[in-house]
XYZ file of C-alpha atoms in Angstrom:
487
model
C 6.958 -6.037 -63.718
C 10.348 -5.758 -65.433
C 13.285 -5.178 -63.136
C 15.997 -2.698 -64.096
C 18.892 -4.333 -65.880
C 21.219 -3.495 -63.012
C 18.960 -5.064 -60.280
C 18.294 -8.779 -60.082
C 15.450 -10.402 -58.142
C 17.708 -11.639 -55.297
C 19.225 -8.168 -55.048
C 15.745 -6.597 -54.827
C 14.756 -8.999 -52.031
C 17.969 -8.166 -50.182
C 17.309 -4.448 -50.648
C 13.748 -4.772 -49.342
C 14.950 -6.732 -46.330
C 17.548 -4.061 -45.599
C 15.056 -1.199 -45.697
C 12.441 -3.187 -43.780
C 15.010 -3.764 -41.036
C 15.936 -0.077 -41.039
C 12.269 0.964 -40.842
C 11.637 -1.531 -38.033
C 14.595 -0.319 -35.983
C 13.903 3.349 -36.583
C 10.154 2.915 -36.062
C 10.433 1.099 -32.738
C 13.002 3.609 -31.506
C 10.753 6.525 -32.474
C 7.631 4.966 -30.950
C 9.445 4.234 -27.681
C 10.959 7.720 -27.628
C 7.633 9.473 -28.206
C 5.924 7.325 -25.577
C 8.660 8.112 -23.048
C 8.441 11.806 -23.909
C 4.692 11.887 -23.293
C 4.427 9.649 -20.226
C 7.595 9.741 -18.120
C 7.298 11.739 -14.922
C 10.689 13.491 -14.873
C 12.925 14.993 -17.584
C 15.823 12.786 -16.481
C 13.736 9.624 -16.844
C 12.344 10.665 -20.229
C 15.756 11.727 -21.537
C 17.363 8.492 -20.324
C 14.819 6.222 -21.998
C 14.863 8.263 -25.205
C 18.656 7.943 -25.322
C 18.569 4.196 -24.681
C 15.863 3.670 -27.325
C 17.649 5.660 -30.038
C 21.225 4.578 -29.370
C 20.629 0.871 -28.834
C 17.927 -0.398 -31.187
C 16.279 -2.892 -30.994
C 17.436 -3.697 -27.441
C 16.673 -0.197 -26.139
C 12.979 -0.140 -27.150
C 12.596 -3.681 -25.820
C 14.063 -2.673 -22.453
C 11.771 0.347 -22.375
C 8.745 -1.866 -23.036
C 9.803 -4.253 -20.266
C 10.803 -1.760 -17.570
C 9.786 1.740 -18.640
C 6.080 1.357 -19.418
C 3.798 1.584 -16.382
C 1.740 -1.497 -17.204
C 0.444 -1.677 -13.634
C -1.566 1.503 -14.097
C -2.673 0.410 -17.578
C -3.915 -2.951 -16.277
C -5.640 -1.372 -13.283
C -7.524 1.123 -15.428
C -8.492 -1.618 -17.870
C -9.887 -3.679 -15.002
C -11.675 -0.628 -13.688
C -13.345 -0.052 -17.069
C -14.324 -3.707 -17.391
C -15.986 -3.751 -13.987
C -19.211 -1.785 -13.691
C -18.565 -1.563 -9.967
C -15.054 -0.091 -10.128
C -12.256 -0.730 -7.674
C -13.342 1.745 -5.048
C -10.659 4.406 -5.591
C -12.966 7.399 -5.332
C -11.487 10.554 -6.804
C -13.355 13.858 -6.334
C -10.721 15.948 -8.124
C -8.619 19.031 -7.462
C -11.608 21.360 -7.731
C -13.947 19.518 -5.358
C -15.962 21.737 -3.074
C -14.333 22.118 0.326
C -16.306 21.371 3.469
C -16.458 23.516 6.586
C -14.848 21.693 9.512
C -14.360 24.716 11.759
C -16.777 23.315 14.346
C -14.956 19.969 14.764
C -11.273 20.643 13.960
C -8.588 22.942 15.271
C -7.832 25.838 12.930
C -4.296 24.602 12.263
C -5.699 21.380 10.704
C -8.270 22.979 8.402
C -5.801 23.190 5.524
C -4.891 19.509 5.852
C -8.573 18.597 6.023
C -9.178 20.621 2.856
C -6.445 18.675 1.084
C -8.165 15.466 2.170
C -11.438 16.705 0.678
C -9.733 16.830 -2.700
C -7.900 13.546 -2.319
C -10.773 11.490 -0.909
C -14.512 11.577 -1.516
C -15.107 10.895 2.166
C -15.652 13.763 4.632
C -14.101 14.066 8.063
C -16.713 12.811 10.542
C -16.740 13.559 14.260
C -17.807 11.448 17.228
C -15.594 8.391 16.874
C -13.909 6.198 19.462
C -10.483 4.801 18.537
C -8.813 1.990 20.472
C -5.210 0.869 19.938
C -4.807 -2.899 19.878
C -1.280 -4.248 20.269
C -0.519 -7.569 18.584
C -2.795 -10.569 18.302
C -3.243 -10.785 22.064
C -5.226 -7.527 22.085
C -6.622 -7.471 18.540
C -8.036 -10.942 17.921
C -10.302 -11.347 21.014
C -12.414 -8.211 20.305
C -12.526 -9.090 16.588
C -13.830 -12.573 17.399
C -16.262 -11.078 19.924
C -17.618 -8.703 17.274
C -18.193 -11.671 14.932
C -20.014 -13.609 17.683
C -22.258 -10.626 18.454
C -23.176 -9.940 14.826
C -26.825 -10.421 13.902
C -27.080 -9.017 10.372
C -23.665 -8.914 8.649
C -19.946 -9.565 9.019
C -17.535 -8.261 6.359
C -13.879 -9.292 6.473
C -10.977 -8.445 4.154
C -7.396 -9.534 4.710
C -4.265 -9.941 2.653
C -3.097 -13.093 4.462
C -5.448 -15.543 6.187
C -3.408 -18.294 7.797
C -5.249 -21.451 8.798
C -3.282 -22.208 11.947
C -4.763 -21.978 15.459
C -6.076 -18.420 15.319
C -7.116 -18.788 11.695
C -9.250 -21.802 12.582
C -10.836 -19.811 15.416
C -11.851 -17.139 12.922
C -13.141 -19.723 10.425
C -15.238 -21.402 13.113
C -16.594 -18.071 14.384
C -17.491 -17.001 10.849
C -19.144 -20.386 10.246
C -21.247 -20.047 13.394
C -22.330 -16.579 12.306
C -23.401 -17.964 8.914
C -25.424 -20.669 10.705
C -27.251 -17.934 12.631
C -28.330 -16.420 9.310
C -25.791 -13.594 9.375
C -24.637 -12.265 5.996
C -20.961 -13.271 6.241
C -18.562 -12.265 3.464
C -14.796 -12.803 3.406
C -12.489 -11.381 0.733
C -8.897 -12.645 0.589
C -6.210 -11.426 -1.767
C -5.550 -13.937 -4.532
C -1.765 -13.868 -4.003
C -1.832 -13.473 -0.228
C -3.865 -16.691 -0.013
C -0.801 -18.598 -1.231
C 0.911 -18.043 2.114
C -1.006 -21.165 3.172
C -0.321 -24.677 1.848
C -2.667 -26.237 -0.723
C -5.547 -27.954 0.997
C -5.266 -25.571 3.949
C -6.192 -22.321 2.220
C -8.877 -20.241 3.831
C -11.324 -19.776 0.946
C -11.970 -23.506 0.577
C -12.231 -24.003 4.349
C -14.643 -21.074 4.683
C -16.889 -22.359 1.908
C -17.158 -25.676 3.739
C -18.648 -23.640 6.599
C -21.196 -22.075 4.176
C -19.409 -18.734 4.373
C -19.374 -16.544 1.284
C -15.677 -16.274 0.412
C -13.989 -14.741 -2.626
C -10.499 -14.044 -3.947
C -9.286 -10.657 -5.156
C -7.635 -11.000 -8.604
C -6.421 -14.583 -8.102
C -3.701 -15.985 -10.394
C -4.954 -18.452 -12.978
C -3.566 -20.589 -15.770
C -6.466 -20.383 -18.258
C -6.718 -17.730 -19.431
C -3.235 -16.841 -18.120
C -3.293 -14.194 -15.409
C -0.482 -13.595 -12.932
C -0.507 -10.150 -11.334
C 2.123 -9.760 -8.644
C 1.038 -6.129 -8.378
C -2.523 -4.793 -7.997
C -2.855 -6.617 -4.688
C -5.567 -5.878 -2.136
C -3.489 -5.135 0.950
C -6.405 -3.818 3.016
C -7.340 -5.296 6.398
C -10.984 -4.720 7.312
C -13.501 -6.233 9.690
C -16.936 -4.575 9.913
C -20.050 -5.859 11.669
C -23.575 -4.567 12.217
C -22.675 -3.821 15.835
C -21.293 -0.456 14.704
C -17.615 -1.339 15.038
C -14.844 -1.699 12.482
C -11.258 -2.909 12.707
C -8.391 -1.963 10.443
C -4.646 -1.545 10.616
C -1.610 -3.549 9.621
C -2.455 -6.955 11.055
C -3.312 -10.009 8.979
C -4.842 -13.131 10.521
C -2.380 -15.708 11.804
C -0.462 -17.029 14.789
C 2.589 -14.970 13.797
C 0.974 -11.885 15.371
C 1.044 -13.330 18.876
C 3.923 -11.575 20.565
C 3.846 -12.723 24.184
C 6.692 -15.190 23.730
C 8.858 -12.535 22.039
C 9.140 -14.527 18.822
C 6.174 -13.234 16.852
C 5.679 -10.201 14.640
C 4.892 -7.028 16.555
C 2.026 -5.055 15.035
C -0.854 -2.717 15.808
C -4.521 -2.771 14.871
C -7.316 -0.285 15.586
C -10.952 -0.603 16.619
C -13.244 2.201 15.472
C -16.745 2.952 16.708
C -18.876 5.796 15.391
C -19.746 7.289 11.982
C -16.356 6.349 10.450
C -17.555 2.730 10.411
C -19.883 3.488 7.474
C -16.934 4.640 5.344
C -14.948 1.490 6.107
C -18.002 -0.639 5.329
C -18.378 1.089 1.960
C -14.749 0.327 1.086
C -15.323 -3.367 1.717
C -18.537 -3.454 -0.310
C -16.844 -1.774 -3.260
C -14.042 -4.354 -3.250
C -16.537 -7.178 -2.827
C -18.573 -5.926 -5.800
C -15.460 -5.852 -7.957
C -14.351 -9.344 -6.944
C -17.769 -11.018 -7.189
C -19.894 -8.772 -9.430
C -22.527 -8.491 -6.687
C -23.374 -4.933 -5.621
C -24.766 -4.208 -2.145
C -25.754 -0.903 -0.618
C -24.201 0.440 2.564
C -26.247 -0.067 5.735
C -28.946 2.488 6.349
C -29.250 4.587 9.447
C -26.780 6.787 11.241
C -24.311 5.454 13.772
C -24.379 7.331 17.057
C -21.337 9.209 18.275
C -19.051 7.115 20.455
C -16.021 9.297 21.174
C -14.153 12.537 20.584
C -12.055 11.693 17.514
C -12.734 13.061 14.043
C -11.779 10.557 11.333
C -11.728 10.029 7.585
C -11.003 6.986 5.400
C -8.408 7.325 2.642
C -8.485 4.709 -0.108
C -5.436 4.254 -2.262
C -5.011 2.290 -5.480
C -3.414 2.480 -8.947
C -6.634 2.884 -10.930
C -6.762 6.668 -11.120
C -4.670 8.929 -8.876
C -1.642 6.793 -8.078
C -0.108 9.514 -5.904
C -3.132 10.085 -3.651
C -1.741 8.674 -0.436
C 1.802 9.893 -1.096
C 0.443 13.404 -1.689
C -1.552 13.294 1.528
C 1.496 12.178 3.533
C 3.619 14.965 2.064
C 0.891 17.543 2.723
C 0.482 16.323 6.286
C 4.215 16.579 6.974
C 4.216 20.130 5.580
C 1.463 21.048 8.061
C 3.374 19.848 11.131
C 4.365 22.453 13.700
C 6.431 20.561 16.270
C 7.220 16.963 15.361
C 6.864 14.223 12.759
C 7.028 10.641 14.019
C 7.050 7.713 11.597
C 7.073 3.996 12.294
C 7.114 1.656 9.323
C 8.520 -1.789 8.483
C 9.411 -0.882 4.887
C 10.820 2.558 4.122
C 11.597 3.365 0.479
C 10.746 7.056 0.105
C 10.549 8.813 -3.242
C 12.136 12.210 -3.922
C 9.004 14.150 -2.925
C 8.698 12.430 0.450
C 12.417 12.849 1.086
C 12.034 16.551 0.336
C 9.063 16.896 2.702
C 10.967 15.234 5.551
C 14.087 17.297 4.897
C 12.016 20.487 4.887
C 10.380 19.577 8.196
C 13.762 18.904 9.805
C 15.219 22.147 8.434
C 12.295 24.049 9.985
C 13.456 22.776 13.377
C 10.870 20.030 13.848
C 11.662 16.809 15.653
C 11.568 14.331 12.756
C 12.097 10.707 13.776
C 11.769 7.529 11.726
C 11.643 4.218 13.589
C 12.626 1.164 11.523
C 13.035 -2.500 12.492
C 16.607 -3.668 12.977
C 15.455 -7.159 12.020
C 13.501 -7.143 8.769
C 11.649 -10.064 7.220
C 12.645 -8.665 3.794
C 16.389 -7.917 4.072
C 16.624 -6.567 0.516
C 14.130 -3.816 1.429
C 16.268 -2.868 4.423
C 19.367 -2.764 2.209
C 17.661 -0.586 -0.397
C 16.284 1.826 2.207
C 19.768 2.651 3.530
C 20.596 4.311 0.227
C 18.220 7.201 1.008
C 19.043 7.605 4.688
C 22.102 9.771 4.117
C 20.065 12.484 2.374
C 17.687 12.581 5.328
C 20.264 12.532 8.110
C 22.252 15.327 6.442
C 19.224 17.588 7.013
C 18.627 16.527 10.610
C 16.170 13.641 10.285
C 16.724 11.106 13.083
C 16.808 7.416 12.194
C 16.536 4.728 14.871
C 16.462 0.946 14.548
C 14.220 -0.747 17.088
C 15.387 -4.045 18.607
C 14.046 -7.432 17.420
C 11.726 -9.116 16.802
C 10.422 -7.797 13.496
C 7.865 -4.970 13.845
C 5.160 -4.575 11.201
C 3.525 -1.457 12.705
C 2.680 1.480 10.395
C 2.126 4.903 12.007
C 2.451 8.560 11.050
C 1.986 11.021 13.924
C 2.118 14.813 13.659
C 2.433 17.057 16.699
C -0.087 15.856 19.280
C -3.363 15.840 17.361
C -3.066 14.023 14.000
C -2.285 10.457 13.009
C -2.539 8.372 9.859
C -2.963 4.644 10.494
C -3.893 1.622 8.434
C -2.390 -0.856 5.987
C 0.042 1.244 3.852
C 3.804 1.087 4.162
C 6.015 3.940 3.001
C 7.264 2.169 -0.101
C 6.351 2.161 -3.821
C 4.294 -1.019 -3.547
C 1.914 0.433 -0.955
C 1.896 3.973 -2.296
C 1.496 3.121 -5.995
C 0.883 -0.575 -6.735
C -1.486 -1.958 -4.084
C -5.000 -1.193 -2.907
C -4.684 0.180 0.612
C -6.843 1.711 3.317
C -5.668 4.377 5.746
C -7.643 6.342 8.333
C -6.940 9.917 9.391
C -7.378 10.565 13.106
C -7.839 14.134 14.325
C -7.717 13.864 18.101
C -5.613 14.773 21.112
C -5.741 12.024 23.699
C -5.526 9.150 21.208
C -2.758 10.725 19.163
C -0.763 11.570 22.287
C -0.912 7.882 23.231
C 0.396 6.919 19.788
C 3.184 9.488 20.066
C 4.125 8.162 23.508
C 4.236 4.636 22.072
C 6.621 5.679 19.298
C 8.782 7.766 21.624
C 9.011 4.931 24.133
C 10.270 2.555 21.462
C 12.660 5.170 20.079
C 14.226 5.619 23.519
C 15.202 1.944 23.679
C 16.267 1.781 20.033
C 19.669 2.236 18.449
C 20.278 5.581 16.801
C 21.674 5.278 13.290
C 24.095 8.051 12.359
C 25.952 9.328 9.330
C 29.070 7.760 10.814
C 27.331 4.363 10.844
C 26.268 4.852 7.244
C 29.782 5.783 6.148
C 31.357 2.863 7.992
C 29.686 0.378 5.676
C 32.176 -1.649 3.701
C 32.252 -1.273 -0.071
C 30.517 -4.621 -0.734
C 27.640 -3.520 1.502
C 27.443 -0.120 -0.225
C 27.324 -1.742 -3.649
C 24.709 -4.241 -2.451
C 22.520 -1.482 -0.965
C 22.783 0.623 -4.118
C 21.906 -2.271 -6.416
C 18.795 -3.142 -4.430
C 17.844 0.556 -4.273
C 18.087 0.657 -8.086
C 15.317 -1.938 -8.293
C 13.292 -0.684 -5.324
C 10.416 0.467 -7.553
C 9.710 -3.212 -8.303
C 9.704 -4.508 -4.712
């Protein structure tokens, strides 16, 4: 090909490089802008990322790829498609048929139960007994007893399985059950396992006892896989004796509180039909982690108490806002009070709005937080949102040390939501969690009395306290709040 007389070969190469650079910059900016336009959840977020991508190429599109794309949801859905067993996040849909609970629930809770029908595939089931178990002193003995009494199966999931004194007791009990011919399965989160030192991690020690043990999405070098998110934060123990345990407590000596130096927490023992739902959650997670599918136990479990319950699974595979939506709907249904106890409180705009609305309606809205937090940066970030809540009448109290890991939501005197989730983005959007709805009077009143008793000996945090923070503290809190979605 003959070049024009006025254009030499080096000049043509330079021209092509120039236009290739222009096309690359413009193309990446346009791709990032269109993606932000189609996927961002708010106009402000979409407009911000579009502006950054167009005004600052190529840095803007690169920043959008690093921080603006929800790769957690993409990875979770990819894993869900790759696994024929799924990740257990059952989603019936907004048009699921509603069940009739008029014979087991008070009329004022029928709307909330209907919302649960469309957020969870599980129905509300009556006839359950619910026992509160405070700290390791009350929780671990009945859990170990249930393992010793098992004759057919023991299923255990935990995020952290320490191999100190109490951890060894569990390992030995599980090993003895396996020797008796019991089907013993233990699922430990692949990142949570790293809380123990190499050589002392639970999976290896359990396998030495001939216990079936597996890791949930463990990190690995080849092929490279390091997922800080998508963690299995559920805590489940189910046996064939018709009992199940769940709540916020991992397995470890840190949950012994008698000496006043441990971590205060709460676990729950369930007996009755709800146990089948909790068993099914474990088996779904086990199938995903191991590829081995097992059916839920046959036969009905007899009624054991007066509580109506439902399991709520949460995970980023499909409906990432399932649990957050349920919490907001529950708060909107409250008539008299909303009591919250949580170790990590990083509410989004919708939850802030629901709490503000409840307070403006004249409800007693109290949030109990730990004054000593094991993650100080979470405490700093949470203060950024407290002013909006207190301006509308929400009461904030900081309970005295030691650190409290308890997670409770109580409405009025007849509804509670308990389990593993915290009220932060990691629990509500990035982890796999299990919560249980409790529709009851006596049990919920006991939970409310527990929260109120702690609130009475806690320090009230006021707008004056918030405003007295020095400027360095305000800047620190705001910076950590800015990155709170990644905690």
